[in-house]
Amino acid sequence: MAERLTDIGPPKYDMFWPQVIKENAGKWLYHDILEPGVLLHVSESGAKIWSVRCGATRLMTTMMVEEICKIADQFCDGHFRFTTRNNVEFLVVDQAKLEPLKKALAAHGSLPVGGTGACITNIVHTQGWVHCHTPAIDASGVVKAVMDELFEYFGSHKMPAQVRISLACCLNMCGAVHCSDIAILGVHRKPPVIEHTHVDKMCEIPTTIAACPTAAIKPAKVDDNKSVAVNADRCMFCGNCYTMCPAMPLADADGDGIALWVGGKVSNSKSMPKFSKLAVPFIPNEPPRWPTTVKLIKQIVEAYVAGANRYERLGEWAERIGWERFFEKTGLEFSHHHIDDYRFAATTWRTSTQFKW
Amino acid sequence: MAERLTDIGPPKYDMFWPQVIKENAGKWLYHDILEPGVLLHVSESGAKIWSVRCGATRLMTTMMVEEICKIADQFCDGHFRFTTRNNVEFLVVDQAKLEPLKKALAAHGSLPVGGTGACITNIVHTQGWVHCHTPAIDASGVVKAVMDELFEYFGSHKMPAQVRISLACCLNMCGAVHCSDIAILGVHRKPPVIEHTHVDKMCEIPTTIAACPTAAIKPAKVDDNKSVAVNADRCMFCGNCYTMCPAMPLADADGDGIALWVGGKVSNSKSMPKFSKLAVPFIPNEPPRWPTTVKLIKQIVEAYVAGANRYERLGEWAERIGWERFFEKTGLEFSHHHIDDYRFAATTWRTSTQFKW
Amino acid sequence: MAKKHQTPMLDELEKGPWPSFVTDIKRMAETGKDACADLLGQLELSYKDKEGHWKHGGIVGVLGYGGGVIGRYSDVPELFPGVEHFHTVRVNQPAAKYYSTEAIRKIMDIWNRRGSGMLNLHGSTGDMVLLGAFTDELEPIFAELTANGWDLGGSGSALRTPSSCLGKSRCEFACIHSEDICYDLTQSYQDELHRPAWPYKFKFKVDGCPNCCVASLARSDCAIIGTWRDDIRIDAAAVKAYAAGEYAANGGAHGQDCKLDIQKDVVDLCPTQCMAWDGKTLSINNKECTRCMHCINMMPRALRPGVDTGASILVGAKAPILDGAQMGSVIIPFIKMEPPYEEFKEFVEKMWEWWDENGKNRERIGETIQRLGLGTFIAAVDLEPDPRMVKEPRSNPYVFYKEDEVPGGFDRKIEDYRKRHAR
Amino acid sequence: MAKKHQTPMLDELEKGPWPSFVTDIKRMAETGKDACADLLGQLELSYKDKEGHWKHGGIVGVLGYGGGVIGRYSDVPELFPGVEHFHTVRVNQPAAKYYSTEAIRKIMDIWNRRGSGMLNLHGSTGDMVLLGAFTDELEPIFAELTANGWDLGGSGSALRTPSSCLGKSRCEFACIHSEDICYDLTQSYQDELHRPAWPYKFKFKVDGCPNCCVASLARSDCAIIGTWRDDIRIDAAAVKAYAAGEYAANGGAHGQDCKLDIQKDVVDLCPTQCMAWDGKTLSINNKECTRCMHCINMMPRALRPGVDTGASILVGAKAPILDGAQMGSVIIPFIKMEPPYEEFKEFVEKMWEWWDENGKNRERIGETIQRLGLGTFIAAVDLEPDPRMVKEPRSNPYVFYKEDEVPGGFDRKIEDYRKRHAR
Ligand code: SRM
Ligand code: SRM
Ligand code: SRM
Ligand code: SRM
Ligand code: SF4
Ligand code: SF4
Ligand code: SF4
Ligand code: SF4
Ligand code: SF4
Ligand code: SF4
Ligand code: SF4
Ligand code: SF4
């Protein structure tokens, strides 16, 4: 047997570049979004590359990849890429192939062109019920339902600015939703149910206790089993104990659902990056199409479109008009859950008489 | 013996009002600062009152009060008041008495007219070595030295906006300096020295331990005395243990001195109220005239005058130009002491690529 | 007894244009006041040592009162016997600190006879602080003060002397009668003021408008700050006069020669950008105004607060000890403030009750709220959550739910779970 | 083995204009892929139960690697045997996710033969996530992958797969070669990537400029973000063309018809107000510019970042677990980033060493810094404090001093104190 190959790392980044990129990397002069989903980049050398961006499902099959490959072979000399938000980009070097490519994509039917500029691009998301063990919600299904409703905004430039929606199916936030214009977050609302007969077998008790951010977990003896007890008053359902200890599941049909967060951003353009803030504390899981979630997101998006200045991100809009006005404009309810009570809570209190009626 | 009078409370507020106030309270229409220190208020009824504001020492003798009374009798029908920043205001009802009053004040020599508008008004301060048991610095002496240097700004309107300087002689901050344009704060820098023979006699040990914000104090037995031990690494010299326990003094000639803070404000005008931020972590006590403190305050004031827009408070200026620029413009050094490491520290870190070179 | 001490360092503080407390005290010492001479002597020693020379505390007071007097003893009494005892007497000031010469002279007279003759006008909380009495004199001083209509202020874990800006008495911006509120609260809560009963101190300060001239927002557990709900009143003629340069900008605060550029100085600096100026007419979108006062401050002859006035109540301001300094935060966005202020007092009493029950020893109410949560406090005082209470909604996902908020409650059986999910 | 399951709820997700993962997986199931059919079946059950049906974790992997595979087992395997094992294989993506059809087909071929045929393009960290393999297949999959030039990505308490924006390859804003940096770090730290050795996970992300298209600032323990130190380059002719409405605003992001109002859209929205436009010339006071990118984004044909480029390094971003979410904060305001990136790597290694020594179990570096202080961290990695590291200086007075900073040190004798101060 040949020596086992390890630690070779990924292929070098330029291996898959089209020739025009090899020649012009670092020399690009400007870009122009010719129409939604179609980018042109022009080099100092005069060289050009067109990129056609298409929505994709992220969770896909090898059949789908093969279809993408076929299109790329036909119009892009076999070159394509994925964006950081799970869209596919077909890289066109020969301008003559641009229109035929767009036709082929339209014919394909599952590769909608868009996701550029002042749009709602693809939703960054996580595993949900398709793979993970800790989710409070599904991921792919919610994304599908929401994107169906917002579809017109994907392939157009109708938003005041770019809107980035992200989804994470539990507080671990693998989707890094904490800095998104709109975040869809799976939340549990019941403390773990403890399998006392197995805690000591399946878990390291001290690590489990240490894992709780609010110190809600104490060692306990239950029916002669070494186990733990959870102080339900201190539990905020983060699921961190379950991560450490499989004998403490949180998932519950009635307890679990969706929270919506708004106004985060990552870019440093104009305003500094912002965390997303709580908009809707809880919406029950409503598979298969999560109608309340979809409706409330639409409500937020429409209030934003109606109220924001051009070039103003959602969080910039909310801060300009004030959060009291945000709740009014979106028709969302403000409840005690919106008031922070975690570590930096006091820094969010309003220490001024400045507010609006 | 007559029944002992208690709980009568203070005299009613309107008892000492001049007649014109009795008639026009709540009806004032506008004010006009005629010149530094001289305010005119005009009522809806057309009535007028002139107020002449004078700097005062706060720490004064009954002789000084008598002199104030004499002037008030002569020009103000016996009416005067003190401002919330310890200035005296002579209330003039008869315009004809205004100029004579000003002359009399000039002749007096210790009642400088000013403290209005875009000036540096009187320094709010505390007891210092004149009365309190916990000070790290004197109060009245520092105030005198600083006001001597800034005197030209008291009786003029040369500042970009009002500048409020406050002094507190220890971290208890009786001067509430935490929201001042410029704050002068007495700080200790040595952990308490413990009188083990007396801790148990003079102090309640559990309360003393509980008083420490950083949990630096532990019970300890020293030479058969029930006492406490202080973990010097965790002590940040707040003096709270000494407040609870006289057997743990902090005062020390080498350890104690002044920290300067800047950019706080209380009013809600334009920007929301702000905390003062650390400008100079430590200046040794330099009685009797604290030259380094005086010099550095002057340096801050001059940089502010040179750089700020009109109507811009010191903190608004610093935030507009950025704190990195504030340190450059004032010539102050930025050290690790300026980096917060207390409870909300993380909220002060720069989570953006936005900053200036 | 007291000899005149050499005070070479303090003498340096007689120089310079600002009034000198040293000069003032020296001349009083010369009249034979031992306390004055010895105070200067001891202060000179402190200047030399760079350390204060007062002992820690000392419990002294007057009969039936838990506070109002701060005990103080020299730690070098043999050198300065005139300040061996140097207790302060906090005399509750009249609201907004108006005096008649007649009234203040009575106090000065008492103080000359029975005290050191030195005082602070005023203490940081607002009291007249009479500095330096011997223990024996305290009760007689109290008797003479009350006989003349004066009472002591607060100290200890009690209500502290309330204070206010001058408000309606001489300020056109006052939206509430700050002095009356201050006086009414002081009188209504005399027992709370004089007989310490709480986890820690509690302060009221009353500001007539958001300019906060008594700094209530920074220095009082409960700040009462005047504001309005309707529209800023505009005098169009006066606006024109400002535009024409007839009036000084900002009420003359920058000199009578400094005129206003309405666009640049007023409209552009409005934090909500809710004003417009077309060179002739100034208009305000009052719905978007946050009543910051800036435009009114700039043009006091043209703009005035509305007429539907009341107060915003901000709770929790305090200095750093123990958990860090706080400013007040909005608890009641708007409340009408008309005598006898019953709605407000109901709130106050609920607040005190909650704090008294839940506050730890030496925990200011702002810290209790931090520890137990703003939401908890809001609920305890029977208020509804309002976005005006926060700068922004929470950004962390650590949200608590009570059992009755969640269908099916918290009690679950692992057996049921395992029926659906193999281990 | 797997039968076709009824999936009435999932079928609802075949409707609507957005591509349907259900439709895609269904057709693959129809080719006889058990895993696909059973995945849909189990997902339908989850939709019914409103609970997921995967067991907790499970340690599986390939020889010599501590990560790269996430173990997963169904908790209803008798119903869905095709997904009884459903491990994921994280394949380290090429930087910026460019592919040739030739190369990706090789992976798809392996995955069709040995895995479920389902995958994520891409995982949130950046890997290609091959979803669903049986334990037996893991080693063969790995062998075939490496034979074709691919390797596994990270998982566990290890370095995670670095990722980057597309940077210089197709973006005119790139100030650093984000893809090369990503590749170089990945190759340099293969051991750290494959063999968990740290308190917790550690992520690098590389953004070519402050627009942060790979969201490094929010999602990586160490964000490398391109920036510049000199002046924004201005093409005056192109500025005029924008003013004349010849070019679309914001690179066409609002449609080709949307033109720029240079004053309103660019100058007025500059956060530092350091730009000026007189209708003809656009000028920038570069000293006051914070390089936010706004003006460049608005006018990509007229403005370009400077030429003295490098990176700002922001450390500590992470999701909420345990102590709350963090963004990265500035640790190195500016560092040159030229291969072989030695200065940067020296910093990285110091940083890891400190974290490895001081970090608690399951503590991200951002949390260790919070616990021990930013100042402590700065000192540990041999940097000087710089105001650019903070938004503002501290406002609380709880300042620590080390003994050697204070004349005379901390050791004092109470006897000496009592010589000066009687008890
Ligand atoms: C392709 C992609 C990078 C990649 O390596 O894959 C990319 C590409 C470009 N980005 Fe981006 N960005 C990409 C994700 C991001 C992200 C990350 C994210 O959303 O998770 C951000 C940060 C989002 C945030 O702030 O929350 C991002 C913030 C920006 C910005 C800042 C916009 C703002 O106003 O805040 C710009 C500038 C602009 O659009 O004017 C920008 C500009 C650009 C430009 C114009 C750069 C250029 O000159 O080529 C590219 C085309 C923009 C467009 O599509 O409208 N890109 N861009 C990513 C496409 C994602 C997608 O499929 O939708
Ligand atoms: C007399 C006094 C109230 C009292 O009850 O004693 C008072 C009186 C007035 N204040 Fe004040 N303020 C007084 C302390 C304060 C304080 C408290 C403090 O400094 O501790 C503040 C908050 C300071 C802060 O924000 O840190 C204060 C913030 C203001 C402001 C807000 C200015 C700003 O730009 O932030 C105004 C409006 C203005 O000046 O334009 C104002 C305006 C006024 C007006 C114009 C109100 C009026 O229409 O009469 C009064 C004359 C102002 C002047 O002297 O320039 N007053 N004012 C206090 C005089 C103190 C002194 O002797 O210097
Ligand atoms: C006399 C006065 C300072 C002055 O020179 O004016 C004063 C003096 C003392 N204060 Fe104060 N405080 C005085 C107003 C304040 C203020 C300002 C205010 O009320 O507006 C504050 C900040 C606001 C606040 O309440 O937080 C203040 C915050 C403190 C604190 C810190 C409280 C906290 O929660 O952070 C302490 C420490 C304590 O209570 O143990 C304190 C403690 C003290 C003690 C009793 C010293 C101690 O450790 O026990 C001081 C006695 C000094 C003496 O011997 O004369 N003093 N103290 C002020 C009262 C005079 C008056 O009645 O008018
Ligand atoms: C697969 C992936 C989600 C996805 O659908 O894309 C994922 C999946 C899991 N993540 Fe994640 N994380 C994934 C990217 C992230 C990201 C985003 C990123 O890397 O940019 C984050 C937020 C950024 C960060 O690192 O903080 C993230 C933050 C977490 C956390 C919270 C960590 C924290 O410090 O707050 C956990 C919990 C933990 O580590 O115990 C976690 C834990 C997990 C575990 C291992 C579940 C667990 O509790 O042990 C998940 C396994 C799911 C499964 O069975 O498939 N995952 N995880 C992503 C990795 C794919 C890839 O390699 O490309
Ligand atoms: S967000 Fe939570 S449930 Fe979703 S993939 Fe990450 S760890 Fe799993
Ligand atoms: S879910 Fe979170 S808060 Fe609740 S017990 Fe578990 S670790 Fe603690
Ligand atoms: S600030 Fe400190 S030292 Fe000064 S009076 Fe108040 S408690 Fe005493
Ligand atoms: S000075 Fe403060 S930090 Fe130091 S031991 Fe005393 S209470 Fe604790
Ligand atoms: S707070 Fe307002 S009402 Fe009171 S004095 Fe100041 S400006 Fe006038
Ligand atoms: S009060 Fe303040 S917010 Fe309201 S209009 Fe005037 S300047 Fe604007
Ligand atoms: S981060 Fe900057 S360099 Fe990288 S793709 Fe985005 S805009 Fe271009
Ligand atoms: S990059 Fe940002 S801060 Fe710099 S000039 Fe442009 S808009 Fe202004």
XYZ file of N, CA and C in Angstrom, chain C residues 331-333 343 346-351 353-354 374-386 389:
78
model
N -37.731 55.084 33.289
C -38.663 54.103 33.832
C -40.098 54.532 33.498
N -40.366 55.807 33.669
C -41.667 56.325 33.232
C -41.397 57.384 32.173
N -41.718 57.076 30.928
C -41.440 58.060 29.873
C -42.159 59.390 30.123
N -49.996 60.253 41.775
C -49.614 59.150 40.900
C -48.114 58.892 41.030
N -47.318 57.216 44.359
C -47.649 55.787 44.354
C -46.510 54.991 43.737
N -46.001 55.525 42.642
C -44.858 54.863 42.001
C -43.676 54.802 42.961
N -43.385 55.923 43.605
C -42.235 55.993 44.514
C -42.360 54.941 45.604
N -43.550 54.823 46.144
C -43.691 53.896 47.252
C -43.576 52.436 46.811
N -44.094 52.144 45.617
C -43.896 50.790 45.070
C -42.403 50.508 44.855
N -41.733 51.522 44.354
C -40.303 51.373 44.073
C -39.534 51.105 45.357
N -40.667 49.964 48.137
C -41.030 48.690 48.735
C -40.232 47.563 48.077
N -40.170 47.607 46.763
C -39.450 46.570 46.034
C -37.961 46.561 46.408
N -33.947 44.860 34.592
C -34.842 46.004 34.409
C -36.284 45.517 34.238
N -36.454 44.436 33.510
C -37.792 43.889 33.292
C -38.475 43.527 34.608
N -37.719 42.935 35.503
C -38.247 42.564 36.816
C -38.722 43.799 37.563
N -37.909 44.832 37.512
C -38.264 46.063 38.218
C -39.528 46.688 37.622
N -39.555 46.790 36.316
C -40.714 47.355 35.617
C -41.993 46.642 36.053
N -41.915 45.320 36.092
C -43.087 44.536 36.481
C -43.441 44.814 37.943
N -42.435 44.914 38.792
C -42.680 45.115 40.222
C -43.385 46.443 40.489
N -43.123 47.440 39.679
C -43.776 48.728 39.902
C -44.989 48.897 38.961
N -45.474 47.777 38.474
C -46.720 47.749 37.681
C -46.680 48.613 36.429
N -45.550 48.617 35.742
C -45.487 49.340 34.475
C -45.401 48.345 33.322
N -45.764 48.814 32.153
C -45.661 47.990 30.957
C -44.328 48.246 30.271
N -43.709 47.210 29.706
C -42.467 47.423 28.963
C -42.707 48.400 27.806
N -41.760 49.266 27.579
C -41.898 50.298 26.553
C -40.528 50.482 25.901
N -37.806 52.740 27.204
C -36.989 52.419 28.376
C -35.576 51.981 28.004
